[in-house]
Coordinates of C-alpha atoms and ligand atoms in Angstrom, one line a residue:
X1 CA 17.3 6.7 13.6
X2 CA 14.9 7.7 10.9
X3 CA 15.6 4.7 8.1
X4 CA 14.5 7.2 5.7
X5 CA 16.1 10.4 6.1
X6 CA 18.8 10.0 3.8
X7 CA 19.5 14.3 3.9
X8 CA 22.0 15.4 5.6
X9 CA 20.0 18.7 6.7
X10 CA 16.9 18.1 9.0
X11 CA 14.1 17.2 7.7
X12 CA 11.2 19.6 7.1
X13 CA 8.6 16.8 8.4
X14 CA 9.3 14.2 10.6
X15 CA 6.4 12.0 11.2
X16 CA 7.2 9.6 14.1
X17 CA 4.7 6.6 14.5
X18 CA 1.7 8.6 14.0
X19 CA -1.7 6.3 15.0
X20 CA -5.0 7.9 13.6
X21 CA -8.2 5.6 14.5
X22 CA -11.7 6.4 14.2
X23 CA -14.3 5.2 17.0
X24 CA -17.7 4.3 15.2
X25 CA -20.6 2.0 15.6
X26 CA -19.2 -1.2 14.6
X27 CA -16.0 -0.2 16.5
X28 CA -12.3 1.2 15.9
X29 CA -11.0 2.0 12.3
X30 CA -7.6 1.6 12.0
X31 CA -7.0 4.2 9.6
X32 CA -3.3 5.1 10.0
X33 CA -1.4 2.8 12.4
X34 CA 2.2 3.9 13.3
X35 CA 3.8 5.8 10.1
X36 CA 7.5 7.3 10.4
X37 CA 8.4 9.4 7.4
X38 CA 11.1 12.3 6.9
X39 CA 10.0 14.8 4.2
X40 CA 12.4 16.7 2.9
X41 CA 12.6 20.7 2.0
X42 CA 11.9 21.5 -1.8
X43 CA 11.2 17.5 -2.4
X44 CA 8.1 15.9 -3.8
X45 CA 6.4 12.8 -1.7
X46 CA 4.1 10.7 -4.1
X47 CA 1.7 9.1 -1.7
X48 CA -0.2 6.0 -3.4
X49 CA -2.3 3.1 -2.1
X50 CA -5.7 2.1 -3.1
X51 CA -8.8 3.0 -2.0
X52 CA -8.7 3.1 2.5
X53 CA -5.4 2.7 2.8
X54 CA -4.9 5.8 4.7
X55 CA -3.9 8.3 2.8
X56 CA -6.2 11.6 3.1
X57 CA -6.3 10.3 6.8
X58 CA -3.0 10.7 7.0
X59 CA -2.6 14.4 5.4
X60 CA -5.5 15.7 7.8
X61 CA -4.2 14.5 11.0
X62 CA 0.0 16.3 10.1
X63 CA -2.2 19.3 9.4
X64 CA -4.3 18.5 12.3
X65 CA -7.6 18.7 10.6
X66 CA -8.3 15.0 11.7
X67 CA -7.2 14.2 15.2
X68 CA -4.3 11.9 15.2
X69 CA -4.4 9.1 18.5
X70 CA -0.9 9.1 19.3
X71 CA 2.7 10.0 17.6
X72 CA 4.2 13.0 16.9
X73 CA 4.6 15.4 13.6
X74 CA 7.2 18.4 13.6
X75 CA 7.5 20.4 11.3
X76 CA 11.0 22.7 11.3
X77 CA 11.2 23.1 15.0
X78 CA 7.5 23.6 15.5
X79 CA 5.8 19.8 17.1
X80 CA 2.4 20.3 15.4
X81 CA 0.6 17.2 17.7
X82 CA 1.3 19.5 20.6
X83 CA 0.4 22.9 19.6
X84 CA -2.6 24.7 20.9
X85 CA -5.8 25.7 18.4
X86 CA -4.1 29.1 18.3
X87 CA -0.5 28.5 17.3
X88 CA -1.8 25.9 15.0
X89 CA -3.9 28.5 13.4
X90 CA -1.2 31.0 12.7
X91 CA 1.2 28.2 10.7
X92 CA -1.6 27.5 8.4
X93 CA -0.7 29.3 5.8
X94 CA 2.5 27.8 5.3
X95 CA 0.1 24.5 5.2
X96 CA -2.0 24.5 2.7
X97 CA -4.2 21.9 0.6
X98 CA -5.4 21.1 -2.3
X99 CA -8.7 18.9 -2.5
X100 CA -9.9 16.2 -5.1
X101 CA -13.3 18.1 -5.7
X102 CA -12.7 21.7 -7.2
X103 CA -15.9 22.7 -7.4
X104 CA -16.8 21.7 -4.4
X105 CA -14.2 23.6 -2.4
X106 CA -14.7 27.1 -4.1
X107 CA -17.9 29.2 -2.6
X108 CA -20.2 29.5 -5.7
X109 CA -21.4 32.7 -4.1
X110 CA -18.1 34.8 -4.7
X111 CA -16.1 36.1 -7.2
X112 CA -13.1 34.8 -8.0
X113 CA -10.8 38.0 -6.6
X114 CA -12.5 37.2 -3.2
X115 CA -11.8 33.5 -3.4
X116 CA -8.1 33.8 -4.2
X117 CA -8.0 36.7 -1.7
X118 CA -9.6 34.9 1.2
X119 CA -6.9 33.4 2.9
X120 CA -5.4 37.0 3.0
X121 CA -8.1 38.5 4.3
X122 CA -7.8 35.8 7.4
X123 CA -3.8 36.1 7.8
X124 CA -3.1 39.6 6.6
X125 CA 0.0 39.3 8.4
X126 CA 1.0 37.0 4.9
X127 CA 0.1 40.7 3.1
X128 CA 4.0 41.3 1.4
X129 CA 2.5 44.0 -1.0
X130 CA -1.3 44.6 -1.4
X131 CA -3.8 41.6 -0.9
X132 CA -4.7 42.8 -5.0
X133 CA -1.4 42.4 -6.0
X134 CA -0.6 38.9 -4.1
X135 CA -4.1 37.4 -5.7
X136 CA -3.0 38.8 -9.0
X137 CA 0.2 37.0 -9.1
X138 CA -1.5 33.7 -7.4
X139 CA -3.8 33.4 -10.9
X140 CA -0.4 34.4 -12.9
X141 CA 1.1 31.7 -11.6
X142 CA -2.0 29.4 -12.2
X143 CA -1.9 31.1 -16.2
X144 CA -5.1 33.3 -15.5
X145 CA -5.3 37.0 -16.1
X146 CA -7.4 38.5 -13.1
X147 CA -8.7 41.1 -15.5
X148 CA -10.2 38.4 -17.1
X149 CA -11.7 36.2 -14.6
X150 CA -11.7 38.3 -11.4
X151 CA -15.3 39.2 -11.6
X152 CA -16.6 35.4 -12.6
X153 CA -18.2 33.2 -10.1
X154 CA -16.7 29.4 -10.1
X155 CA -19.8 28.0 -11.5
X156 CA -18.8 29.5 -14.9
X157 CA -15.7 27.3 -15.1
X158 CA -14.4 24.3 -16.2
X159 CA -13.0 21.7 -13.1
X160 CA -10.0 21.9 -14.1
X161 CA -10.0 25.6 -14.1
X162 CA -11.7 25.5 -10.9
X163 CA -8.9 23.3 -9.5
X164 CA -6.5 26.4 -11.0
X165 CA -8.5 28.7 -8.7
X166 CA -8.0 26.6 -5.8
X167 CA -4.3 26.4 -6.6
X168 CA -3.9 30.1 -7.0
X169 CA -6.0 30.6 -3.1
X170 CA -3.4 28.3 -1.8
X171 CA -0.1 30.4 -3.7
X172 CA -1.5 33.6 -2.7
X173 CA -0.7 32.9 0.9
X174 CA 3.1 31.9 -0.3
X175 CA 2.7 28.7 1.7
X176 CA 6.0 26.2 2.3
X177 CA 4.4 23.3 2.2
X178 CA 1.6 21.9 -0.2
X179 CA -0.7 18.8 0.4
X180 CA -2.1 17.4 -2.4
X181 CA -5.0 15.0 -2.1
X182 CA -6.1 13.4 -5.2
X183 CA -5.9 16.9 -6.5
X184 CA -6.4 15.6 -10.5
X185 CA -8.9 12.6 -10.2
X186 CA -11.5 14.2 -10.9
X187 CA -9.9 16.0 -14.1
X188 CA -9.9 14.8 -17.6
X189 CA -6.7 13.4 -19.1
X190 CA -6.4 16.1 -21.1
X191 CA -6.5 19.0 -18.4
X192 CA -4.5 16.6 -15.6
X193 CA -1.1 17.7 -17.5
X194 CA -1.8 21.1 -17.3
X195 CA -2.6 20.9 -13.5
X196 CA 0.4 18.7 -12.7
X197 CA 3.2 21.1 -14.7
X198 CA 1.1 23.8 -12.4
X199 CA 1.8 22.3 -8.9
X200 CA 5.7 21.6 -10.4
X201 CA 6.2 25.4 -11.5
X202 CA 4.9 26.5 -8.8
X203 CA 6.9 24.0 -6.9
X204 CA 10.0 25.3 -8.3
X205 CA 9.2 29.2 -8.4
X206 CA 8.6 29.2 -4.8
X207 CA 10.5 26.7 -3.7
X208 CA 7.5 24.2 -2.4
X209 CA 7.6 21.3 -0.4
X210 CA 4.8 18.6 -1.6
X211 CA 3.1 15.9 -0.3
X212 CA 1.0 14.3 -3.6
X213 CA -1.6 11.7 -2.6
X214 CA -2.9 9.7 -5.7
X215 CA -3.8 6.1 -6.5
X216 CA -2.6 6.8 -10.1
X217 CA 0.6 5.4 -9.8
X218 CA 1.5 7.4 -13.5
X219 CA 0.6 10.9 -11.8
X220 CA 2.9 10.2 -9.1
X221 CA 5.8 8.8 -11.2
X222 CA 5.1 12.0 -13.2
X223 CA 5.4 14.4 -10.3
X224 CA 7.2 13.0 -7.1
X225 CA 11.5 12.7 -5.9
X226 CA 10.2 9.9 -3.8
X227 CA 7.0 7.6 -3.3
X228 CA 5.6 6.0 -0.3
X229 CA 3.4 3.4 -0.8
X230 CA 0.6 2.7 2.2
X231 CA -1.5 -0.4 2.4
X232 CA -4.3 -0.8 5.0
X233 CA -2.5 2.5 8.0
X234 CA 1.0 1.2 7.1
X235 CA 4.1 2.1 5.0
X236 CA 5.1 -0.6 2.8
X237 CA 7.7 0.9 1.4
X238 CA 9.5 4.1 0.8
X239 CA 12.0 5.0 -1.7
X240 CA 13.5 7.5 -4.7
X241 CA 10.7 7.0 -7.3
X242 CA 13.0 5.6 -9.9
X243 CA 13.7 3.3 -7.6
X244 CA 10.8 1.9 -6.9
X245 CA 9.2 1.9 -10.4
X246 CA 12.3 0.0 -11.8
X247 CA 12.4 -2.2 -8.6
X248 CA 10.1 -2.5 -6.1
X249 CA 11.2 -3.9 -2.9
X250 CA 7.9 -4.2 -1.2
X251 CA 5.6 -7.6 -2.6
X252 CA 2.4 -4.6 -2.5
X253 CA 4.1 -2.3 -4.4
X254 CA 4.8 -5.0 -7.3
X255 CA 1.1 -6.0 -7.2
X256 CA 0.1 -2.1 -8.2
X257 CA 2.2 -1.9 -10.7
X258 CA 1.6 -5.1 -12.2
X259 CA -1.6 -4.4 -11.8
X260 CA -1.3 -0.6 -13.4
X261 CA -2.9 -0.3 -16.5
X262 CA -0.4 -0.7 -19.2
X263 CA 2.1 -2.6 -17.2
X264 CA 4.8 -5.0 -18.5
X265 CA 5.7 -6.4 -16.0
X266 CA 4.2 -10.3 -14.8
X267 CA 1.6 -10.2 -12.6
X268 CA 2.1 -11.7 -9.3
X269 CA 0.2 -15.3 -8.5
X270 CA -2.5 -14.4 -6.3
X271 CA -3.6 -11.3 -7.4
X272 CA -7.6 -12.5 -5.7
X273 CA -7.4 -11.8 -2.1
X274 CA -10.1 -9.0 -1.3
X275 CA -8.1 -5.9 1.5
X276 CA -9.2 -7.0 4.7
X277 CA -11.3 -4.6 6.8
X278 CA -9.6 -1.9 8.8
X279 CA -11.9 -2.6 11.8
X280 CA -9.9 -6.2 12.3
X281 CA -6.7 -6.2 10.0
X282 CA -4.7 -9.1 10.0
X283 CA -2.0 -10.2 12.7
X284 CA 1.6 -9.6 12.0
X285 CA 2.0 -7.8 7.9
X286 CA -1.1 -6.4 7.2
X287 CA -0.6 -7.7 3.8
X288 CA 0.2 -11.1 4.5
X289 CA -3.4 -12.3 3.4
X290 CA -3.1 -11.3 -0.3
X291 CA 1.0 -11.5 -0.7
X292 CA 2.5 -14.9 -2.5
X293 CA 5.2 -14.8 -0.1
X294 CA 3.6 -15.1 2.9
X295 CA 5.6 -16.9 5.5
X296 CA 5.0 -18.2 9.2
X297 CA 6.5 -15.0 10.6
X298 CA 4.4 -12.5 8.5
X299 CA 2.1 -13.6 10.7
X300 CA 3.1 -13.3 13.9
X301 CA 5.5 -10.5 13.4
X302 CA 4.4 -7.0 11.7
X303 CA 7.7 -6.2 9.8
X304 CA 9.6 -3.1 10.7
X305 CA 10.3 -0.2 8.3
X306 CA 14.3 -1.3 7.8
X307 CA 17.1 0.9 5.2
X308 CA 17.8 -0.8 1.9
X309 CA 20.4 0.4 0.6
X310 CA 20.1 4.2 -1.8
X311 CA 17.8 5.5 0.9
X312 CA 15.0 2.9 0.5
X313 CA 13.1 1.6 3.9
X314 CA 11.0 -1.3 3.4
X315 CA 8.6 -3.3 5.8
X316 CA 8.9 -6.6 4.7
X317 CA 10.9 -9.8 6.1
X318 CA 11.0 -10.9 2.6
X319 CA 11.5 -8.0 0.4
X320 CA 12.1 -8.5 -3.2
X321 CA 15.3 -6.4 -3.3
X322 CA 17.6 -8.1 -1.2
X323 CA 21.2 -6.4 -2.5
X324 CA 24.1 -5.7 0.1
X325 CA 21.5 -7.2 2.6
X326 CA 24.4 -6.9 5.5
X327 CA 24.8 -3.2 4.9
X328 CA 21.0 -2.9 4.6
X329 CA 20.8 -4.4 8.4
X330 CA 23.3 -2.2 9.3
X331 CA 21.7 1.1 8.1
X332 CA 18.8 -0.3 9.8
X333 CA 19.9 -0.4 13.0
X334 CA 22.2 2.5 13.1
Ligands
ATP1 N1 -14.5 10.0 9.5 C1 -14.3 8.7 9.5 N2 -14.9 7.8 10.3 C2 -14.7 6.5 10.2 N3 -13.9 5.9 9.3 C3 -13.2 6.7 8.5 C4 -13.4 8.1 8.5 N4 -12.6 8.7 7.5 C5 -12.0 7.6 6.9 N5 -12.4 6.5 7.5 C6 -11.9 5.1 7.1 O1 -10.5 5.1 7.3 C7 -9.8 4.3 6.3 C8 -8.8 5.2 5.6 O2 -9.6 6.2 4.8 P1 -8.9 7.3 3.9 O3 -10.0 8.1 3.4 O4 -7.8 7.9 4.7 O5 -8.3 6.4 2.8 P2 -7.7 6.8 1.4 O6 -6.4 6.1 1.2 O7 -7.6 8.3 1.3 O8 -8.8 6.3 0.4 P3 -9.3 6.9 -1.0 O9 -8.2 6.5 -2.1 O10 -10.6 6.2 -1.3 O11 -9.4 8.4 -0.9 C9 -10.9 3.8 5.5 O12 -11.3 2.5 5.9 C10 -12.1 4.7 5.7 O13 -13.3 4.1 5.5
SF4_2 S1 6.2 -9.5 5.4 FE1 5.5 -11.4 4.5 S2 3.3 -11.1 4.0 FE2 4.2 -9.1 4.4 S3 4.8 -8.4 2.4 FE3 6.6 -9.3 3.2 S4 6.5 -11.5 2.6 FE4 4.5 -10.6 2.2
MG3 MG1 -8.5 9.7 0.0

């Protein structure tokens, strides 16, 4: 069993232990190390961790665009880590993502009909009216007028209306599924709120899946159904985002948001304890060398993802939310 799925329909993803390392000079990165997620359709998944923990990592390998090292990701009843260059090619446009760096991922060269339009031009089998028409409605959703800015060139916008751009190329194609990766860091305050009530109309108007990678854990509280939170490859902890803002489970998801800016809360003890490299992480819980609960076992043991109750999973053998801890054993093992 999937501790997470708490749906009673399948899941739109299911990510099953999915291992993503990179080979380099100093030797293997363990960038994503056995991750098993559900993502349900028409939710939101906030992904948050800091810096390395995985995260763009692991949105490139379930779209394939990083090679994963072993698991599996299905998506409806398509397996995506078996499918051929070909196949793969043909769902991408149900798959699409959004990048931290606007500018950088719009062609300064073209104008911005042709940018919204490319993606139609590659899959015209996505054509429902006229490739003018679809890129219309793509900057209508995104609140731009392409009578207006059709014949501009990205360098004469703002990021944030760049980032719109980018938005309305990814609508045009009337994906299912949107992957977000840090898509408002780079954003001033002031245009991240515009962006975010974006990706949620849009969300709702097409009915949208999203995955929503950010280490600001206030965007994702803002935008997600549910979080995961990652540290070093692994899932700490995954549950309804009230949930875990009111009460994490996981010791590494109350460090960040003791340690978010404007938190009440008390910060934990040893708040010192520098991540460990990916090249070597630590024996048993990856976060055993920075947590204040650190026992004997988080050593030798790496704790399981295990059900909490309300559709939580947490991997931790000491978890800060302990409640009905007989029924959270047995959804665990189920
Ligand atoms: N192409 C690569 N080759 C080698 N190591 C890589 C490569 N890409 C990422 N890494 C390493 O893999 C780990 C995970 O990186 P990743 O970029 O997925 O983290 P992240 O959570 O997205 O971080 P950030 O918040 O900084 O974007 C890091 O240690 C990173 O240095
Ligand atoms: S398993 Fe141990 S080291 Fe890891 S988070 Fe839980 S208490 Fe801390
Ligand atoms: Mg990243």
């Amino acid at each position: 069993m999937n501790t997470t799925d708490t749906s009673t329909q399948d899941p739109l993803l299911r990510v099953e232990d999915l291992v993503v390392q990179y080979p380099t000079d100093a030797g293997t990165v363990h960038a994503v190390s056995g991750v098993t997620f559900d993502v349900h359709r028409g939710e939101t998944l906030g992904i948050v961790g800091e810096s390395g923990s995985g995260k763009s990592t692991l949105l490139r390998a379930l779209l394939r665009l990083t090679p994963h090292t072993g698991g599996s990701v299905r998506y409806r009843d398509t397996v995506l880590t078996d499918l051929g260059e070909e196949p793969m090619r043909r769902l991408r446009p149900s798959l699409q993502m959004i990048m931290q760096d606007p500018i950088a991922s719009l062609n300064p060269r073209r104008k911005v009909r042709d940018i919204v339009a490319e993606g139609l031009r590659i899959w015209p089998d996505r054509v429902t009216t006229s490739v003018e028409e679809q890129v219309a409605a793509g900057l209508d959703a995104v609140g731009m007028d392409i009578g207006i800015v059709g014949d501009r060139r990205p360098g004469s916008f703002s990021g944030g209306q760049c980032q719109r751009i980018a938005i309305a190329r990814a609508l045009a194609l009337r994906p299912d599924v949107l992957f977000c990766d840090e898509p408002v860091s780079a954003l001033d305050v002031s245009v991240q709120a515009r962006v975010l009530n974006l990706v949620h109309d849009a969300k709702e108007a097409l009915g949208l899946t999203v995955l929503f990678v950010s280490h600001d854990l206030g965007v994702v509280k803002s935008v997600s159904d549910r979080v995961m939170v990652m540290y070093l490859g692994r899932i700490c902890e995954i549950a309804p985002v009230e949930e875990i803002y009111e009460s994490p489970a996981h010791p590494y998801t109350n460090l960040l948001l003791s340690s978010a800016p404007g938190s009440h809360r008390p910060a934990p003890p040893d708040l010192t304890g520098e991540t460990p490299s990916p090249l070597d992480p630590p024996s048993g819980c990856r976060f055993r060398t920075r947590c204040p609960l650190a026992q004997e076992r988080c050593a030798a043991q790496a704790p399981p993802l295990r059900a909490l109750p309300g559709g939580r999973g947490v991997a931790c053998h000491f978890p800060l939310v302990t409640e009905d801890r007989d029924e959270a054993e047995a959804g665990a093992t189920s």
